[in-house]
Short mmCIF file of C-alpha atoms and ligand atoms in Angstrom, two decimals:
data_model
loop_
_atom_site.label_atom_id
_atom_site.label_comp_id
_atom_site.label_asym_id
_atom_site.label_seq_id
_atom_site.Cartn_x
_atom_site.Cartn_y
_atom_site.Cartn_z
CA UNK A 1 1.77 -27.09 -16.49
CA UNK A 2 0.19 -24.86 -19.11
CA UNK A 3 -2.31 -22.19 -18.15
CA UNK A 4 -4.97 -24.19 -19.92
CA UNK A 5 -4.23 -27.26 -17.83
CA UNK A 6 -4.28 -25.18 -14.66
CA UNK A 7 -7.63 -23.72 -15.60
CA UNK A 8 -9.06 -27.18 -16.05
CA UNK A 9 -7.85 -28.53 -12.69
CA UNK A 10 -10.45 -29.36 -10.08
CA UNK A 11 -10.48 -27.03 -7.08
CA UNK A 12 -9.06 -29.69 -4.81
CA UNK A 13 -6.06 -30.33 -7.07
CA UNK A 14 -5.56 -26.63 -7.44
CA UNK A 15 -5.34 -26.34 -3.66
CA UNK A 16 -2.58 -28.93 -3.58
CA UNK A 17 -0.58 -26.64 -5.86
CA UNK A 18 -1.52 -23.59 -3.81
CA UNK A 19 -0.26 -25.49 -0.76
CA UNK A 20 3.09 -25.85 -2.48
CA UNK A 21 3.11 -22.08 -3.06
CA UNK A 22 2.32 -22.16 -6.77
CA UNK A 23 1.45 -18.56 -7.57
CA UNK A 24 -0.26 -19.32 -10.89
CA UNK A 25 -2.47 -21.88 -9.19
CA UNK A 26 -3.32 -19.29 -6.56
CA UNK A 27 -4.32 -16.83 -9.29
CA UNK A 28 -6.67 -19.42 -10.80
CA UNK A 29 -8.06 -20.16 -7.34
CA UNK A 30 -8.70 -16.46 -6.80
CA UNK A 31 -10.32 -16.06 -10.21
CA UNK A 32 -12.73 -18.86 -9.40
CA UNK A 33 -13.78 -17.78 -5.93
CA UNK A 34 -12.68 -14.16 -5.55
CA UNK A 35 -16.01 -12.86 -6.82
CA UNK A 36 -18.08 -14.95 -4.42
CA UNK A 37 -15.71 -14.06 -1.59
CA UNK A 38 -15.84 -10.34 -2.28
CA UNK A 39 -19.63 -10.45 -2.67
CA UNK A 40 -20.05 -12.21 0.66
CA UNK A 41 -17.62 -9.84 2.39
CA UNK A 42 -19.47 -6.87 0.92
CA UNK A 43 -22.82 -8.25 2.06
CA UNK A 44 -21.48 -8.53 5.59
CA UNK A 45 -19.39 -5.40 6.01
CA UNK A 46 -21.44 -3.17 3.69
CA UNK A 47 -18.51 -1.18 2.40
CA UNK A 48 -16.39 -1.81 -0.68
CA UNK A 49 -13.07 -0.82 0.86
CA UNK A 50 -13.63 -2.94 3.93
CA UNK A 51 -14.82 -5.80 1.74
CA UNK A 52 -11.58 -5.56 -0.21
CA UNK A 53 -9.52 -5.63 2.97
CA UNK A 54 -11.44 -8.57 4.37
CA UNK A 55 -11.18 -10.53 1.11
CA UNK A 56 -7.49 -9.81 0.88
CA UNK A 57 -6.88 -10.97 4.45
CA UNK A 58 -8.85 -14.14 3.84
CA UNK A 59 -7.03 -15.06 0.63
CA UNK A 60 -3.66 -14.24 2.14
CA UNK A 61 -4.41 -16.46 5.12
CA UNK A 62 -5.27 -19.25 2.70
CA UNK A 63 -2.05 -18.67 0.77
CA UNK A 64 -0.10 -18.92 4.02
CA UNK A 65 -1.88 -22.04 5.19
CA UNK A 66 -2.97 -23.59 1.90
CA UNK A 67 -1.62 -26.98 2.81
CA UNK A 68 -4.24 -27.23 5.50
CA UNK A 69 -7.06 -27.64 3.05
CA UNK A 70 -8.13 -31.25 3.15
CA UNK A 71 -10.39 -32.48 0.40
CA UNK A 72 -12.01 -35.02 2.70
CA UNK A 73 -13.53 -32.17 4.61
CA UNK A 74 -15.69 -30.41 2.06
CA UNK A 75 -15.57 -28.21 -1.00
CA UNK A 76 -12.88 -25.61 -1.49
CA UNK A 77 -15.58 -23.05 -2.17
CA UNK A 78 -17.47 -23.58 1.10
CA UNK A 79 -14.20 -23.67 3.04
CA UNK A 80 -13.04 -20.42 1.45
CA UNK A 81 -16.34 -18.64 2.04
CA UNK A 82 -16.32 -19.84 5.65
CA UNK A 83 -12.96 -18.16 6.17
CA UNK A 84 -14.20 -14.98 4.48
CA UNK A 85 -17.29 -14.91 6.68
CA UNK A 86 -15.25 -15.33 9.86
CA UNK A 87 -12.99 -12.46 8.94
CA UNK A 88 -15.85 -10.22 7.87
CA UNK A 89 -17.79 -10.81 11.09
CA UNK A 90 -14.67 -10.16 13.08
CA UNK A 91 -14.21 -6.91 11.19
CA UNK A 92 -17.75 -5.89 12.16
CA UNK A 93 -17.16 -6.71 15.78
CA UNK A 94 -13.89 -4.84 15.89
CA UNK A 95 -15.57 -1.86 14.31
CA UNK A 96 -18.33 -1.85 16.87
CA UNK A 97 -15.75 -2.09 19.64
CA UNK A 98 -16.64 -5.62 20.66
CA UNK A 99 -14.01 -8.22 21.13
CA UNK A 100 -14.08 -10.90 18.48
CA UNK A 101 -16.16 -13.72 19.82
CA UNK A 102 -13.76 -16.42 18.83
CA UNK A 103 -10.14 -16.41 17.94
CA UNK A 104 -9.72 -17.33 14.35
CA UNK A 105 -9.17 -20.94 13.93
CA UNK A 106 -9.50 -22.01 10.37
CA UNK A 107 -8.72 -25.56 11.44
CA UNK A 108 -11.80 -25.51 13.57
CA UNK A 109 -13.75 -24.52 10.54
CA UNK A 110 -12.23 -27.42 8.69
CA UNK A 111 -13.21 -29.86 11.37
CA UNK A 112 -16.79 -28.93 10.88
CA UNK A 113 -16.77 -29.51 7.14
CA UNK A 114 -18.72 -32.61 6.35
CA UNK A 115 -17.16 -34.94 3.85
CA UNK A 116 -20.36 -36.72 2.98
CA UNK A 117 -22.05 -33.61 1.78
CA UNK A 118 -19.18 -32.55 -0.39
CA UNK A 119 -20.83 -33.65 -3.61
CA UNK A 120 -24.09 -32.09 -2.45
CA UNK A 121 -22.49 -28.72 -2.07
CA UNK A 122 -20.60 -28.93 -5.33
CA UNK A 123 -23.76 -29.85 -7.15
CA UNK A 124 -25.62 -27.07 -5.45
CA UNK A 125 -23.14 -24.53 -6.59
CA UNK A 126 -23.96 -25.43 -10.12
CA UNK A 127 -27.64 -25.26 -9.34
CA UNK A 128 -27.05 -21.52 -9.53
CA UNK A 129 -27.46 -18.80 -6.99
CA UNK A 130 -31.00 -18.22 -8.18
CA UNK A 131 -32.25 -21.38 -6.58
CA UNK A 132 -30.27 -20.68 -3.44
CA UNK A 133 -31.80 -17.26 -3.13
CA UNK A 134 -35.09 -18.96 -3.75
CA UNK A 135 -34.53 -21.14 -0.70
CA UNK A 136 -34.08 -18.07 1.49
CA UNK A 137 -36.95 -16.18 -0.06
CA UNK A 138 -39.41 -19.01 0.59
CA UNK A 139 -38.91 -18.52 4.32
CA UNK A 140 -41.33 -16.48 6.39
CA UNK A 141 -39.81 -13.07 7.10
CA UNK A 142 -39.43 -13.68 10.82
CA UNK A 143 -37.32 -16.77 10.12
CA UNK A 144 -35.14 -15.32 7.38
CA UNK A 145 -34.57 -12.21 9.46
CA UNK A 146 -33.03 -14.00 12.44
CA UNK A 147 -30.92 -16.17 10.15
CA UNK A 148 -29.60 -13.15 8.30
CA UNK A 149 -28.87 -11.29 11.54
CA UNK A 150 -26.79 -14.23 12.75
CA UNK A 151 -25.04 -15.19 9.54
CA UNK A 152 -24.48 -11.80 7.94
CA UNK A 153 -24.62 -9.66 11.06
CA UNK A 154 -22.63 -11.78 13.46
CA UNK A 155 -25.21 -11.35 16.22
CA UNK A 156 -25.86 -13.88 18.94
CA UNK A 157 -29.21 -15.39 19.86
CA UNK A 158 -29.62 -13.03 22.78
CA UNK A 159 -28.56 -9.95 20.82
CA UNK A 160 -31.08 -10.84 18.15
CA UNK A 161 -33.80 -11.43 20.74
CA UNK A 162 -33.25 -7.89 22.01
CA UNK A 163 -33.22 -6.47 18.50
CA UNK A 164 -36.46 -8.08 17.37
CA UNK A 165 -38.10 -7.81 20.79
CA UNK A 166 -38.97 -11.50 21.05
CA UNK A 167 -38.17 -14.06 23.76
CA UNK A 168 -34.86 -15.87 23.41
CA UNK A 169 -36.55 -19.23 22.92
CA UNK A 170 -38.65 -17.89 20.07
CA UNK A 171 -35.58 -16.57 18.27
CA UNK A 172 -33.72 -19.85 18.68
CA UNK A 173 -36.67 -21.83 17.38
CA UNK A 174 -37.19 -19.58 14.35
CA UNK A 175 -33.57 -19.84 13.42
CA UNK A 176 -33.65 -23.61 13.56
CA UNK A 177 -36.96 -23.93 11.69
CA UNK A 178 -35.71 -21.61 8.97
CA UNK A 179 -32.46 -23.50 8.52
CA UNK A 180 -34.25 -26.82 8.44
CA UNK A 181 -36.52 -25.47 5.74
CA UNK A 182 -33.59 -24.33 3.64
CA UNK A 183 -32.06 -27.75 4.08
CA UNK A 184 -35.30 -29.28 2.92
CA UNK A 185 -35.49 -27.12 -0.18
CA UNK A 186 -31.92 -28.07 -1.05
CA UNK A 187 -32.70 -31.75 -0.74
CA UNK A 188 -35.70 -31.38 -3.04
CA UNK A 189 -33.65 -29.40 -5.54
CA UNK A 190 -31.14 -32.22 -5.74
CA UNK A 191 -33.77 -34.84 -6.33
CA UNK A 192 -35.44 -33.02 -9.21
CA UNK B 1 -29.37 -37.69 20.90
CA UNK B 2 -28.52 -38.27 24.52
CA UNK B 3 -29.71 -36.10 27.39
CA UNK B 4 -26.43 -34.28 27.56
CA UNK B 5 -26.61 -33.31 23.89
CA UNK B 6 -27.26 -29.69 22.98
CA UNK B 7 -30.69 -29.42 21.40
CA UNK B 8 -31.19 -28.63 17.73
CA UNK B 9 -31.69 -24.95 18.46
CA UNK B 10 -28.24 -24.84 20.02
CA UNK B 11 -26.60 -26.75 17.21
CA UNK B 12 -28.19 -24.51 14.60
CA UNK B 13 -27.11 -21.46 16.59
CA UNK B 14 -23.62 -22.86 16.86
CA UNK B 15 -23.38 -23.37 13.11
CA UNK B 16 -24.59 -19.83 12.42
CA UNK B 17 -22.19 -18.38 14.97
CA UNK B 18 -25.06 -17.21 17.18
CA UNK B 19 -23.93 -18.69 20.50
CA UNK B 20 -22.14 -16.79 23.23
CA UNK B 21 -18.42 -17.63 23.35
CA UNK B 22 -18.70 -19.94 26.36
CA UNK B 23 -21.70 -21.76 24.93
CA UNK B 24 -19.99 -22.05 21.58
CA UNK B 25 -16.92 -23.64 23.15
CA UNK B 26 -18.98 -26.10 25.16
CA UNK B 27 -21.05 -27.03 22.13
CA UNK B 28 -18.00 -27.42 20.00
CA UNK B 29 -16.34 -29.67 22.58
CA UNK B 30 -19.45 -31.77 22.80
CA UNK B 31 -19.83 -32.10 19.05
CA UNK B 32 -16.24 -33.19 18.70
CA UNK B 33 -16.99 -36.13 21.00
CA UNK B 34 -20.54 -37.01 19.95
CA UNK B 35 -21.18 -38.82 16.70
CA UNK B 36 -24.93 -38.16 16.82
CA UNK B 37 -24.41 -34.43 17.04
CA UNK B 38 -21.78 -34.57 14.34
CA UNK B 39 -24.32 -36.25 12.10
CA UNK B 40 -26.72 -33.41 12.83
CA UNK B 41 -24.04 -30.88 11.90
CA UNK B 42 -23.26 -32.73 8.69
CA UNK B 43 -26.90 -32.78 7.74
CA UNK B 44 -27.39 -29.06 8.24
CA UNK B 45 -24.05 -27.87 6.86
CA UNK B 46 -25.18 -27.53 3.21
CA UNK B 47 -27.89 -25.11 4.32
CA UNK B 48 -25.28 -22.98 6.07
CA UNK B 49 -22.98 -23.17 3.07
CA UNK B 50 -25.60 -21.90 0.66
CA UNK B 51 -26.25 -18.84 2.80
CA UNK B 52 -22.79 -17.69 1.80
CA UNK B 53 -23.71 -18.20 -1.85
CA UNK B 54 -27.08 -16.53 -1.58
CA UNK B 55 -25.81 -12.96 -1.67
CA UNK B 56 -25.98 -10.75 -4.70
CA UNK B 57 -22.86 -11.35 -6.75
CA UNK B 58 -20.77 -8.30 -7.44
CA UNK B 59 -17.53 -7.89 -9.33
CA UNK B 60 -14.46 -7.36 -7.13
CA UNK B 61 -12.24 -4.43 -8.15
CA UNK B 62 -9.33 -5.52 -10.35
CA UNK B 63 -6.90 -3.86 -7.92
CA UNK B 64 -7.78 -6.48 -5.34
CA UNK B 65 -6.44 -9.20 -7.60
CA UNK B 66 -3.33 -7.18 -8.35
CA UNK B 67 -2.63 -6.43 -4.70
CA UNK B 68 -3.17 -10.00 -3.67
CA UNK B 69 -0.94 -11.47 -6.36
CA UNK B 70 1.65 -8.80 -5.61
CA UNK B 71 1.62 -9.69 -1.93
CA UNK B 72 2.02 -13.42 -2.46
CA UNK B 73 4.77 -12.77 -4.95
CA UNK B 74 6.68 -10.83 -2.32
CA UNK B 75 6.09 -13.52 0.26
CA UNK B 76 7.26 -16.20 -2.11
CA UNK B 77 10.58 -14.51 -2.75
CA UNK B 78 12.17 -13.34 0.45
CA UNK B 79 15.38 -11.44 0.02
CA UNK B 80 18.17 -13.73 -1.06
CA UNK B 81 20.60 -11.86 1.15
CA UNK B 82 18.54 -12.70 4.24
CA UNK B 83 20.50 -14.94 6.53
CA UNK B 84 19.33 -16.51 9.68
CA UNK B 85 21.30 -15.30 12.67
CA UNK B 86 23.31 -17.97 14.46
CA UNK B 87 21.55 -17.71 17.81
CA UNK B 88 18.13 -17.78 16.27
CA UNK B 89 19.16 -20.67 14.09
CA UNK B 90 19.98 -22.66 17.18
CA UNK B 91 16.62 -21.76 18.69
CA UNK B 92 14.86 -22.98 15.59
CA UNK B 93 17.01 -26.06 15.49
CA UNK B 94 16.24 -27.13 19.01
CA UNK B 95 12.56 -26.95 18.26
CA UNK B 96 12.86 -29.40 15.43
CA UNK B 97 12.08 -32.84 16.81
CA UNK B 98 13.56 -34.68 13.86
CA UNK B 99 17.07 -33.52 14.58
CA UNK B 100 19.38 -36.34 15.59
CA UNK B 101 21.32 -36.30 18.82
CA UNK B 102 24.61 -36.49 17.02
CA UNK B 103 23.77 -33.37 15.08
CA UNK B 104 22.83 -31.56 18.23
CA UNK B 105 26.09 -32.55 19.86
CA UNK B 106 28.03 -31.38 16.83
CA UNK B 107 26.17 -28.14 16.79
CA UNK B 108 26.67 -27.60 20.49
CA UNK B 109 30.40 -28.16 20.09
CA UNK B 110 30.51 -25.70 17.23
CA UNK B 111 28.52 -23.15 19.12
CA UNK B 112 30.60 -23.48 22.26
CA UNK B 113 33.72 -22.93 20.22
CA UNK B 114 32.19 -19.88 18.67
CA UNK B 115 31.09 -18.48 22.00
CA UNK B 116 34.51 -19.07 23.52
CA UNK B 117 36.18 -17.49 20.59
CA UNK B 118 34.03 -14.42 21.03
CA UNK B 119 34.43 -14.31 24.76
CA UNK B 120 30.71 -14.88 25.28
CA UNK B 121 29.58 -12.10 23.01
CA UNK B 122 29.04 -12.24 19.30
CA UNK B 123 29.33 -9.89 16.40
CA UNK B 124 26.16 -8.18 15.38
CA UNK B 125 24.62 -9.59 12.28
CA UNK B 126 22.72 -7.18 10.03
CA UNK B 127 19.94 -8.79 8.05
CA UNK B 128 18.15 -6.57 5.56
CA UNK B 129 14.39 -6.79 5.05
CA UNK B 130 13.21 -7.14 1.48
CA UNK B 131 12.40 -3.58 0.43
CA UNK B 132 8.75 -2.62 0.79
CA UNK B 133 6.96 0.54 -0.29
CA UNK B 134 10.12 2.68 -0.23
CA UNK B 135 10.81 1.75 3.39
CA UNK B 136 14.07 0.17 4.44
CA UNK B 137 14.70 -1.92 7.46
CA UNK B 138 17.14 -4.39 8.88
CA UNK B 139 17.38 -6.66 11.83
CA UNK B 140 20.48 -6.34 13.98
CA UNK B 141 21.10 -9.53 15.82
CA UNK B 142 23.72 -10.75 18.24
CA UNK B 143 23.41 -13.36 20.94
CA UNK B 144 22.07 -10.83 23.43
CA UNK B 145 19.54 -8.91 21.46
CA UNK B 146 17.67 -8.47 18.22
CA UNK B 147 16.61 -5.01 17.10
CA UNK B 148 14.66 -3.86 14.12
CA UNK B 149 15.97 -0.62 12.62
CA UNK B 150 13.74 1.04 10.05
CA UNK B 151 14.38 4.02 7.78
CA UNK B 152 12.20 6.15 5.53
CA UNK B 153 9.05 5.23 7.42
CA UNK B 154 6.09 7.45 6.52
CA UNK B 155 4.99 9.62 9.47
CA UNK B 156 2.04 8.48 11.58
CA UNK B 157 -0.98 10.31 12.89
CA UNK B 158 -2.80 10.12 16.21
CA UNK B 159 -2.04 7.02 18.23
CA UNK B 160 -0.94 5.04 15.19
CA UNK B 161 2.18 2.90 15.47
CA UNK B 162 4.26 0.55 13.43
CA UNK B 163 3.52 -2.78 15.03
CA UNK B 164 6.12 -5.53 14.90
CA UNK B 165 4.94 -9.15 14.68
CA UNK B 166 6.89 -12.37 14.82
CA UNK B 167 6.11 -15.96 13.98
CA UNK B 168 7.86 -19.21 14.71
CA UNK B 169 8.22 -21.78 11.92
CA UNK B 170 4.77 -23.05 11.07
CA UNK B 171 3.23 -20.93 13.84
CA UNK B 172 0.75 -18.11 14.03
CA UNK B 173 2.13 -14.57 14.07
CA UNK B 174 1.93 -12.74 17.41
CA UNK B 175 2.48 -9.10 18.35
CA UNK B 176 5.96 -8.10 19.48
CA UNK B 177 6.98 -4.52 20.17
CA UNK B 178 6.04 -1.39 18.23
CA UNK B 179 7.64 1.89 17.30
CA UNK B 180 6.86 5.40 16.15
CA UNK B 181 9.46 6.83 13.79
CA UNK B 182 11.14 10.13 14.55
CA UNK B 183 11.01 13.15 12.24
CA UNK B 184 13.76 11.68 10.12
CA UNK B 185 11.60 8.60 9.48
CA UNK B 186 13.87 6.34 11.51
CA UNK B 187 12.58 4.00 14.17
CA UNK B 188 13.82 1.06 16.19
CA UNK B 189 12.17 -1.70 18.15
CA UNK B 190 13.44 -4.69 20.14
CA UNK B 191 12.41 -8.04 18.71
CA UNK B 192 13.47 -10.51 21.43
CA UNK B 193 11.40 -13.30 19.86
CA UNK B 194 14.08 -13.67 17.21
CA UNK B 195 16.40 -15.03 19.90
CA UNK B 196 13.72 -17.47 20.82
CA UNK B 197 13.32 -19.11 17.45
CA UNK B 198 11.04 -16.72 15.57
CA UNK B 199 11.55 -17.19 11.85
CA UNK B 200 9.56 -14.27 10.50
CA UNK B 201 9.42 -10.61 11.46
CA UNK B 202 6.68 -8.40 10.04
CA UNK B 203 5.67 -4.76 10.41
CA UNK B 204 2.16 -3.41 9.94
CA UNK B 205 0.72 0.02 10.51
CA UNK B 206 -1.96 0.02 13.22
CA UNK B 207 -4.23 2.70 14.63
CA UNK B 208 -2.87 1.90 18.08
CA UNK B 209 -0.46 -0.60 19.62
CA UNK B 210 -1.78 -4.15 19.60
CA UNK B 211 -2.28 -5.17 23.22
CA UNK B 212 -3.98 -8.53 22.91
CA UNK B 213 -1.13 -11.07 22.93
CA UNK B 214 -3.33 -13.45 20.93
CA UNK B 215 -4.02 -10.98 18.14
CA UNK B 216 -2.85 -11.85 14.67
CA UNK B 217 -2.00 -9.39 11.91
CA UNK B 218 -5.03 -8.33 9.86
CA UNK B 219 -3.11 -6.40 7.29
CA UNK B 220 -0.59 -7.20 4.64
CA UNK B 221 2.80 -6.45 6.22
CA UNK B 222 4.59 -3.35 5.01
CA UNK B 223 7.85 -5.09 5.82
CA UNK B 224 8.32 -8.80 6.03
CA UNK B 225 11.54 -10.68 6.73
CA UNK B 226 11.81 -14.44 6.69
CA UNK B 227 14.78 -15.94 8.46
CA UNK B 228 15.80 -19.31 7.19
ZN1 ZN C 1 -24.48 -35.08 21.23
#
């Protein structure tokens, strides 16, 4: 396969080649998602060196288990970023001396990938990050704050409740309302 | 949703990783069995996915790409001289469900002959690791023991150790023993898992010995030997 043909392959087909240990396919895969992965890792760990380490671990784990990607379970991008997030949060927890909350199980992550929404997510990606950031920025601060603490900080409901000095139930409710709003904005974006 | 279903707050918390470990496991178990809750998860998942995309995009350093491609290149081409030791090969073989009975019988006969011939012992097999970062190592295997011998290992500071990891075919790597090299840069560590079917032996540098038996390596191995 020429480099040009590789570059034109859909993510899902690329992953089939990655699963068969095709190094050129892996390089294309990295070139497509390495930036988003590194950016997410950096957002979570807040340090370039650590973000590099986390990204490297995540991509290596994908290289070693590439065959486990199943296209029925969601986009390659979301799957990859899910793995990066897990590793980054675990890095944070190790750094702060806490045991990782969950053993890594990338299969578990796969199970949770919805197949129906696959096209949604792919389309959204093309909708550009601007709109996505828009979805977060439309939230009231108290909702976006608890979401960010959970997703980018790796904190639990009760940890967040302590941090923001609000009752547990309030924190849980804000998190859900905020996420439902984001979901709503996404749905509107797709319709327009 | 039925009465036993976690409420939406819990499901949202689960998807954002905000539940306590016990809660998370219970919720996960429930979701795996409950179509209604799965539908809820499917509905919300795109919102979780876009959080990951919502961060400011920054350029990764080019060295990351180089290191990554270098690492997979090394993994893809294990040393051609690497041979799987006989005892370990049997261990791996027995694990393979597809193997026919006849083959097992043949193998057993062969092995018995070999054991008899050797009077129950076996010669020590030396299997070199692919070179990594100027370090040299080999695995010395006979039917009693497997030992990693490493040379030219950079000195360590504090409580740091060279941690040995092993993995069975298709399995997750798990911590084995560890070693601290002497002043001459030489170190040795027992790797009994090799006798039990492990097909990969790796070495990483860690700030302290890995004690959690469920831990997996977080770093690119400095040394990595695949036995096949
Ligand atoms: Zn349910």
